[in-house]
Short mmCIF file of C-alpha atoms in Angstrom, two decimals:
data_model
loop_
_atom_site.label_atom_id
_atom_site.label_comp_id
_atom_site.label_asym_id
_atom_site.label_seq_id
_atom_site.Cartn_x
_atom_site.Cartn_y
_atom_site.Cartn_z
CA MET A 1 -39.28 0.94 3.26
CA ALA A 2 -38.24 2.69 0.29
CA GLY A 3 -37.14 0.74 -3.14
CA TRP A 4 -33.99 1.70 -2.84
CA GLN A 5 -33.27 0.60 0.58
CA GLU A 6 -35.05 -2.63 -0.56
CA ALA A 7 -32.28 -3.13 -3.41
CA LEU A 8 -29.20 -2.54 -0.80
CA GLU A 9 -30.91 -5.16 1.78
CA ARG A 10 -31.01 -7.57 -0.81
CA GLN A 11 -27.39 -7.02 -2.09
CA ALA A 12 -26.46 -7.30 1.76
CA ARG A 13 -28.10 -10.82 1.84
CA THR A 14 -26.30 -12.12 -1.02
CA ARG A 15 -23.39 -10.90 0.27
CA ALA A 16 -23.73 -12.81 3.57
CA LYS A 17 -24.92 -15.70 1.76
CA ALA A 18 -21.20 -15.48 0.40
CA GLY A 19 -19.59 -14.87 3.16
CA LEU A 20 -18.81 -11.57 1.99
CA THR A 21 -20.34 -9.24 5.01
CA ARG A 22 -17.37 -6.91 6.58
CA ILE A 23 -17.80 -5.79 10.15
CA LEU A 24 -15.76 -2.61 11.70
CA ARG A 25 -14.11 -3.54 15.19
CA PRO A 26 -13.02 -0.92 17.01
CA ARG A 27 -9.83 -1.25 19.41
CA PRO A 28 -9.63 0.70 22.14
CA ALA A 29 -6.09 2.31 23.24
CA GLY A 30 -3.44 0.67 24.38
CA ASP A 31 -4.57 -2.87 23.44
CA THR A 32 -2.52 -5.66 23.86
CA VAL A 33 -3.50 -7.87 20.92
CA VAL A 34 -0.52 -9.17 18.90
CA ASP A 35 -0.58 -7.25 15.74
CA LEU A 36 0.01 -9.09 12.26
CA ALA A 37 -3.08 -7.55 10.64
CA GLY A 38 -1.86 -3.78 10.32
CA ASN A 39 1.29 -2.33 8.25
CA ASP A 40 3.11 -0.77 10.81
CA TYR A 41 6.34 -2.79 9.51
CA LEU A 42 8.67 -1.13 11.50
CA GLY A 43 6.83 -0.71 14.61
CA LEU A 44 7.60 3.21 14.39
CA ALA A 45 3.75 4.23 14.71
CA VAL A 46 4.38 4.17 18.58
CA HIS A 47 8.10 5.45 18.91
CA PRO A 48 8.46 7.90 21.40
CA GLY A 49 10.57 10.38 18.71
CA VAL A 50 7.31 9.88 16.30
CA ILE A 51 4.90 10.59 19.02
CA ALA A 52 6.82 13.53 20.46
CA ALA A 53 7.43 15.32 16.79
CA SER A 54 3.65 14.78 16.09
CA VAL A 55 2.54 16.37 19.74
CA ARG A 56 4.77 19.16 18.97
CA ALA A 57 3.39 19.80 15.64
CA LEU A 58 -0.28 19.81 17.21
CA GLN A 59 1.04 22.32 19.65
CA GLU A 60 2.49 24.72 17.07
CA TYR A 61 -0.41 24.17 14.08
CA GLY A 62 -3.46 22.70 15.90
CA LEU A 63 -5.39 20.00 15.10
CA GLY A 64 -6.02 20.05 11.27
CA ALA A 65 -4.33 22.01 8.25
CA THR A 66 -7.82 23.99 7.65
CA GLY A 67 -7.68 23.69 4.52
CA SER A 68 -6.45 22.16 1.21
CA ARG A 69 -2.63 22.56 -0.15
CA LEU A 70 -3.16 25.62 -2.29
CA VAL A 71 -4.96 27.69 0.23
CA ARG A 72 -4.29 27.41 3.50
CA GLY A 73 -3.06 23.66 4.56
CA SER A 74 0.65 23.61 3.05
CA THR A 75 2.82 24.42 6.15
CA ARG A 76 6.77 23.83 6.88
CA ALA A 77 6.32 20.93 7.87
CA HIS A 78 4.45 19.38 4.67
CA GLU A 79 7.66 21.22 2.55
CA ALA A 80 10.38 19.34 4.98
CA LEU A 81 8.44 16.37 4.56
CA GLU A 82 8.62 16.20 0.46
CA THR A 83 12.06 17.33 0.62
CA GLU A 84 13.38 14.62 2.79
CA LEU A 85 10.61 12.02 0.70
CA ALA A 86 12.56 13.02 -2.57
CA GLY A 87 15.84 12.71 -1.33
CA TRP A 88 14.88 9.07 0.18
CA LEU A 89 13.28 8.14 -2.99
CA GLY A 90 15.88 9.35 -5.01
CA ALA A 91 13.12 11.32 -7.28
CA GLU A 92 13.89 14.96 -8.28
CA GLN A 93 10.48 16.38 -6.48
CA ALA A 94 7.82 14.92 -4.51
CA LEU A 95 4.23 15.74 -3.55
CA VAL A 96 2.24 14.65 -0.28
CA TYR A 97 -1.34 13.59 -0.34
CA SER A 98 -3.70 13.11 2.31
CA SER A 99 -3.62 9.16 1.28
CA GLY A 100 -2.27 6.79 -0.75
CA TYR A 101 -5.43 6.05 -2.86
CA LEU A 102 -5.38 9.50 -3.63
CA ALA A 103 -1.83 10.04 -4.85
CA ASN A 104 -2.00 6.81 -7.07
CA LEU A 105 -5.53 8.37 -8.38
CA GLY A 106 -3.41 11.47 -8.90
CA ALA A 107 -0.71 9.69 -10.65
CA VAL A 108 -2.45 7.81 -13.00
CA ARG A 109 -4.54 10.42 -14.40
CA ALA A 110 -1.91 12.68 -14.61
CA LEU A 111 -0.02 10.45 -17.07
CA ALA A 112 -3.24 9.19 -18.85
CA GLY A 113 -3.93 11.47 -21.88
CA PRO A 114 -6.74 10.83 -24.54
CA GLN A 115 -4.54 8.49 -27.17
CA THR A 116 -2.85 6.71 -23.53
CA LEU A 117 -2.61 3.09 -23.27
CA LEU A 118 -2.58 2.16 -19.53
CA VAL A 119 -1.01 -1.65 -18.55
CA SER A 120 -2.08 -2.85 -15.09
CA ASP A 121 -0.81 -5.88 -13.72
CA ARG A 122 -3.59 -8.41 -13.10
CA TYR A 123 -3.03 -8.18 -9.29
CA ASN A 124 -2.70 -4.35 -8.72
CA HIS A 125 -3.93 -2.42 -5.69
CA ALA A 126 -7.89 -1.03 -6.02
CA SER A 127 -6.25 2.31 -5.52
CA LEU A 128 -4.62 1.69 -8.83
CA ILE A 129 -7.28 0.26 -10.57
CA ASP A 130 -9.92 2.81 -9.94
CA GLY A 131 -7.42 5.32 -11.12
CA CYS A 132 -7.14 3.57 -14.58
CA LYS A 133 -10.90 3.07 -15.08
CA SER A 134 -11.35 6.72 -13.98
CA SER A 135 -8.84 7.97 -16.60
CA GLY A 136 -10.73 7.82 -19.42
CA ALA A 137 -7.71 5.86 -20.97
CA GLU A 138 -8.13 2.50 -22.71
CA VAL A 139 -6.86 -0.12 -20.02
CA VAL A 140 -5.36 -3.58 -20.94
CA VAL A 141 -4.93 -5.81 -18.04
CA ALA A 142 -1.67 -7.72 -18.05
CA PRO A 143 -0.83 -10.75 -16.57
CA HIS A 144 0.44 -10.88 -13.41
CA ALA A 145 4.66 -9.87 -12.98
CA ASP A 146 5.14 -11.15 -16.64
CA PRO A 147 7.73 -8.95 -18.41
CA ALA A 148 7.39 -10.77 -21.75
CA ALA A 149 3.66 -10.83 -21.78
CA LEU A 150 4.19 -7.01 -21.06
CA ALA A 151 6.67 -6.65 -23.89
CA ALA A 152 3.78 -8.15 -26.33
CA ILE A 153 1.01 -6.06 -25.18
CA LEU A 154 3.02 -3.03 -25.93
CA ASP A 155 3.85 -4.06 -29.04
CA ALA A 156 0.97 -4.69 -30.46
CA HIS A 157 0.07 -1.08 -29.72
CA PRO A 158 3.40 0.69 -31.72
CA GLY A 159 3.45 4.55 -31.30
CA ARG A 160 1.36 5.01 -28.87
CA PRO A 161 1.83 6.56 -25.31
CA ALA A 162 1.75 4.04 -22.64
CA VAL A 163 2.10 3.61 -18.91
CA PHE A 164 2.48 0.00 -17.48
CA VAL A 165 1.50 0.52 -13.63
CA THR A 166 2.23 -1.95 -10.96
CA GLU A 167 2.87 -2.84 -7.30
CA SER A 168 6.44 -3.46 -6.13
CA VAL A 169 5.80 -5.62 -3.28
CA PHE A 170 1.84 -6.47 -3.85
CA SER A 171 -0.52 -5.82 -1.04
CA VAL A 172 -2.36 -9.31 -0.95
CA ASP A 173 0.36 -11.82 -1.66
CA GLY A 174 3.70 -10.14 -0.75
CA ASP A 175 5.67 -11.40 -3.85
CA LEU A 176 8.00 -8.72 -5.62
CA ALA A 177 7.54 -7.52 -9.13
CA PRO A 178 10.52 -7.98 -11.11
CA LEU A 179 11.06 -4.75 -11.73
CA ALA A 180 14.56 -4.65 -13.19
CA GLU A 181 13.12 -6.56 -16.12
CA LEU A 182 9.77 -4.69 -16.48
CA HIS A 183 11.77 -1.53 -17.04
CA ALA A 184 13.95 -2.92 -19.21
CA VAL A 185 10.44 -3.51 -21.58
CA THR A 186 8.77 -0.26 -20.91
CA SER A 187 12.14 2.15 -21.41
CA SER A 188 12.87 -0.15 -24.67
CA ARG A 189 9.33 1.37 -25.96
CA ASP A 190 9.19 4.62 -24.67
CA ALA A 191 6.64 3.69 -21.87
CA LEU A 192 6.45 4.98 -18.43
CA LEU A 193 6.75 2.86 -15.55
CA LEU A 194 4.43 3.45 -12.67
CA VAL A 195 5.44 1.60 -9.34
CA ASP A 196 3.00 1.91 -5.93
CA ASP A 197 5.89 1.41 -4.02
CA ALA A 198 3.66 0.92 -0.45
CA HIS A 199 4.89 -2.17 0.79
CA ALA A 200 8.45 -1.95 0.08
CA VAL A 201 9.41 1.45 1.30
CA GLY A 202 10.96 1.21 4.51
CA VAL A 203 11.88 -2.28 3.79
CA LEU A 204 13.81 -3.23 0.83
CA GLY A 205 16.57 -1.25 -0.68
CA THR A 206 19.63 0.79 0.79
CA GLU A 207 18.30 2.95 4.13
CA GLY A 208 14.88 1.04 2.86
CA ALA A 209 14.41 3.43 0.09
CA GLY A 210 12.23 0.72 -1.73
CA GLY A 211 11.80 -1.61 -4.26
CA VAL A 212 12.46 0.81 -6.88
CA ALA A 213 15.67 1.90 -5.42
CA ALA A 214 16.38 -1.58 -4.76
CA ALA A 215 16.05 -2.39 -8.38
CA GLY A 216 18.75 0.07 -9.51
CA LEU A 217 15.37 2.48 -11.04
CA ALA A 218 15.52 5.40 -8.55
CA GLY A 219 15.51 8.92 -10.27
CA LYS A 220 15.03 7.65 -13.66
CA PRO A 221 13.10 9.83 -15.65
CA ASP A 222 10.58 6.97 -17.15
CA VAL A 223 10.15 5.96 -13.74
CA ILE A 224 7.33 7.31 -11.12
CA VAL A 225 7.01 6.20 -7.60
CA THR A 226 3.91 6.19 -5.44
CA ALA A 227 3.92 4.77 -1.27
CA THR A 228 1.67 5.53 1.17
CA LEU A 229 3.00 7.00 4.82
CA SER A 230 0.80 4.68 6.71
CA LYS A 231 2.66 1.49 6.56
CA SER A 232 6.59 1.27 7.47
CA LEU A 233 6.25 5.44 8.54
CA GLY A 234 3.83 4.41 10.97
CA GLY A 235 1.45 7.60 9.79
CA ALA A 236 -1.25 8.51 7.15
CA GLY A 237 -0.93 10.13 3.72
CA GLY A 238 0.62 9.19 0.10
CA VAL A 239 3.11 10.65 -2.05
CA VAL A 240 4.00 11.03 -5.81
CA ALA A 241 7.57 11.07 -6.65
CA GLY A 242 9.22 11.58 -9.83
CA PRO A 243 10.42 14.75 -12.02
CA ALA A 244 9.36 18.12 -11.42
CA ALA A 245 7.44 18.63 -14.57
CA LEU A 246 5.04 15.40 -13.24
CA ILE A 247 4.87 17.12 -9.68
CA ARG A 248 4.02 20.89 -11.37
CA HIS A 249 1.56 19.37 -13.38
CA LEU A 250 -0.15 17.46 -10.30
CA VAL A 251 -0.20 20.95 -8.39
CA ASP A 252 -1.95 22.94 -11.35
CA THR A 253 -4.22 19.89 -12.45
CA GLY A 254 -4.73 17.25 -9.78
CA ARG A 255 -8.40 17.13 -8.86
CA THR A 256 -7.35 14.47 -5.90
CA PHE A 257 -4.69 17.24 -4.58
CA ILE A 258 -6.02 20.59 -5.44
CA TYR A 259 -9.96 19.92 -3.92
CA ASP A 260 -8.68 17.83 -0.91
CA THR A 261 -7.99 19.00 2.50
CA ALA A 262 -3.96 18.60 3.23
CA PRO A 263 -2.69 16.25 5.81
CA PRO A 264 -2.60 17.86 9.38
CA PRO A 265 0.41 18.71 10.38
CA ALA A 266 0.91 16.94 13.47
CA VAL A 267 0.31 13.79 11.18
CA VAL A 268 3.21 15.25 8.89
CA ALA A 269 5.93 15.95 11.58
CA GLY A 270 5.20 12.51 13.19
CA VAL A 271 5.82 10.84 9.78
CA HIS A 272 8.94 12.84 9.03
CA ALA A 273 10.46 11.58 12.41
CA ALA A 274 9.27 8.18 11.25
CA LEU A 275 11.41 8.62 8.18
CA ARG A 276 14.34 9.80 9.69
CA LEU A 277 14.00 6.51 11.87
CA ALA A 278 13.40 4.22 9.00
CA ARG A 279 16.66 5.08 7.18
CA ALA A 280 18.41 4.12 10.11
CA ALA A 281 16.62 0.75 11.09
CA ASP A 282 18.65 -1.64 9.29
CA ASP A 283 18.68 -3.60 12.60
CA ARG A 284 14.53 -3.84 12.50
CA ARG A 285 14.89 -4.39 8.86
CA ALA A 286 16.88 -7.35 9.89
CA VAL A 287 14.61 -8.31 12.26
CA LEU A 288 11.52 -8.62 9.69
CA ALA A 289 13.93 -10.39 7.28
CA ALA A 290 14.41 -12.76 9.77
CA ARG A 291 10.65 -13.29 10.83
CA GLY A 292 9.53 -13.57 7.11
CA ALA A 293 11.65 -16.66 6.74
CA LEU A 294 10.45 -18.22 10.16
CA THR A 295 6.72 -17.84 9.16
CA ALA A 296 7.42 -19.01 5.86
CA ARG A 297 9.31 -22.31 7.49
CA ARG A 298 6.80 -22.57 10.74
CA LEU A 299 3.48 -22.35 8.31
CA GLY A 300 4.95 -24.59 5.68
CA ALA A 301 6.11 -27.13 8.21
CA ALA A 302 2.59 -27.23 9.60
CA GLY A 303 1.38 -28.30 6.04
CA PHE A 304 0.25 -24.79 4.75
CA GLU A 305 0.74 -23.15 1.49
CA VAL A 306 2.33 -20.09 2.35
CA SER A 307 3.56 -17.10 -0.35
CA ARG A 308 7.47 -16.24 -0.31
CA PRO A 309 7.81 -13.36 1.83
CA ALA A 310 9.99 -10.56 -0.25
CA ALA A 311 9.05 -8.17 2.40
CA GLY A 312 6.45 -7.78 5.50
CA VAL A 313 3.61 -9.44 3.89
CA LEU A 314 2.56 -12.99 3.51
CA SER A 315 -0.69 -14.78 2.95
CA VAL A 316 -2.00 -18.19 3.74
CA PRO A 317 -4.52 -19.75 1.40
CA ALA A 318 -8.50 -20.54 3.35
CA PRO A 319 -10.83 -22.95 2.00
CA GLY A 320 -13.25 -20.17 1.57
CA PRO A 321 -14.52 -17.18 2.51
CA GLU A 322 -16.32 -18.05 5.70
CA ALA A 323 -13.88 -19.93 6.80
CA ALA A 324 -11.27 -17.22 6.30
CA VAL A 325 -13.16 -15.25 8.46
CA THR A 326 -13.84 -18.39 11.48
CA TRP A 327 -9.97 -18.50 11.30
CA ALA A 328 -9.32 -14.91 11.91
CA ALA A 329 -11.66 -14.59 14.45
CA ASP A 330 -10.42 -17.58 16.45
CA CYS A 331 -7.08 -15.97 16.36
CA ALA A 332 -8.53 -12.78 17.58
CA ASP A 333 -10.34 -14.27 20.37
CA ARG A 334 -6.64 -15.15 21.61
CA ASP A 335 -5.33 -12.13 20.92
CA ILE A 336 -3.74 -12.53 17.74
CA ALA A 337 -4.55 -9.99 14.81
CA VAL A 338 -4.41 -11.29 11.53
CA GLY A 339 -5.86 -9.85 8.19
CA CYS A 340 -8.73 -11.66 6.35
CA PHE A 341 -9.01 -10.96 2.86
CA ARG A 342 -11.68 -12.04 0.67
CA PRO A 343 -13.21 -11.13 -2.68
CA PRO A 344 -12.89 -8.51 -4.18
CA SER A 345 -9.75 -7.63 -2.25
CA THR A 346 -8.19 -11.27 -3.84
CA PRO A 347 -7.41 -10.74 -7.30
CA ASP A 348 -8.09 -14.01 -8.23
CA GLY A 349 -11.13 -14.83 -6.11
CA SER A 350 -9.83 -16.96 -3.45
CA SER A 351 -9.46 -16.01 0.33
CA ARG A 352 -6.42 -16.04 2.50
CA LEU A 353 -5.18 -14.94 5.77
CA ARG A 354 -2.87 -11.75 5.33
CA LEU A 355 0.03 -11.42 7.54
CA THR A 356 2.12 -8.69 8.09
CA LEU A 357 4.99 -8.76 10.22
CA ASN A 358 6.10 -6.22 12.87
CA ALA A 359 9.38 -5.73 13.75
CA GLY A 360 8.15 -4.08 16.96
CA VAL A 361 6.31 -7.37 17.91
CA ALA A 362 8.21 -9.14 20.91
CA ALA A 363 9.70 -12.03 20.13
CA ALA A 364 7.91 -14.10 22.57
CA ASP A 365 4.55 -12.85 21.22
CA PHE A 366 5.52 -13.28 17.70
CA ALA A 367 6.37 -16.84 18.06
CA ARG A 368 3.15 -17.60 19.97
CA ALA A 369 1.02 -15.65 17.16
CA LEU A 370 2.65 -18.10 14.92
CA ASP A 371 1.08 -21.44 17.24
CA VAL A 372 -1.89 -19.91 17.40
CA ILE A 373 -2.47 -19.44 13.78
CA VAL A 374 -1.62 -23.12 13.12
CA GLU A 375 -3.95 -24.16 16.19
CA CYS A 376 -6.81 -22.27 14.69
CA ALA A 377 -6.68 -23.47 10.90
CA PRO A 378 -9.79 -24.73 9.61
#
């Protein structure tokens, strides 16, 4: 075996001893597992209207976009989705990417010049962290969801262009950032606020317009919004929404946009249909909120320390990575899918079960899932 392969094998053994081996588990079509692990919060991924829109676009455009957005990949479907996304999120313009990860990398890099100070919340998603690291700018990691700490950091770097990067609903624990207070800090110091709204879009705010809208910040010229199209909208892709000048800059210079094949028109059309359904889905949002409260009560009564559900994400601490894996596997054996989060996915080095709620799951199945989670606990 070549030396580089031996090095990889040693690293794999080290991860295995620490309980950090990851395994791909392909699921069959039409499986009957109760899904509390995926991100389809509103249950729209299987909505007949969404599927029909996707099928129509598949028949009209074919399987893929056949090129990057600037070559051949942009279609009327992409343009229509971007127009409605901008209106929904209250932004001047929006730009669609093939993934939320690439949208975050593109947005962070676009806002970071040689003198820029990037301030990143300690619990940010990996895509935001990677965007900061790859930007070439100075990065300061801020205490989690702490406006006072942010103010102190910005005040220690007077006169520098600065961007504070945060999620709205955090992807592991599901807590909500104090966006209005954070914006008060950034706006008073001429800094920008970049918010990854991935886990709030579709769930929070009027018509599900997200955490930024719920905080009264939609359309602010110093607020940039990113989101995935793969969670409440049940599809795939990402979006950056903000002032027209930023979108123009991304189209002209953004490497994660220019050099990437466009999202397939069939996916884009399905997401657009899901967006229209999501705007009118107050009933599903009510179900989601009720289930979040029920989950916190049920697991809390069973003695678990459960994160407070701000949207559709909750986490339950596990004794360690191996215990988390066993807990999730035991739930899966009883046809309940839950998320298993271990380092480095967890920001503080601890392990958790992550529960992502789904309004499309039948009430009886949801109640049974909570019972199974309690019964399978280590």
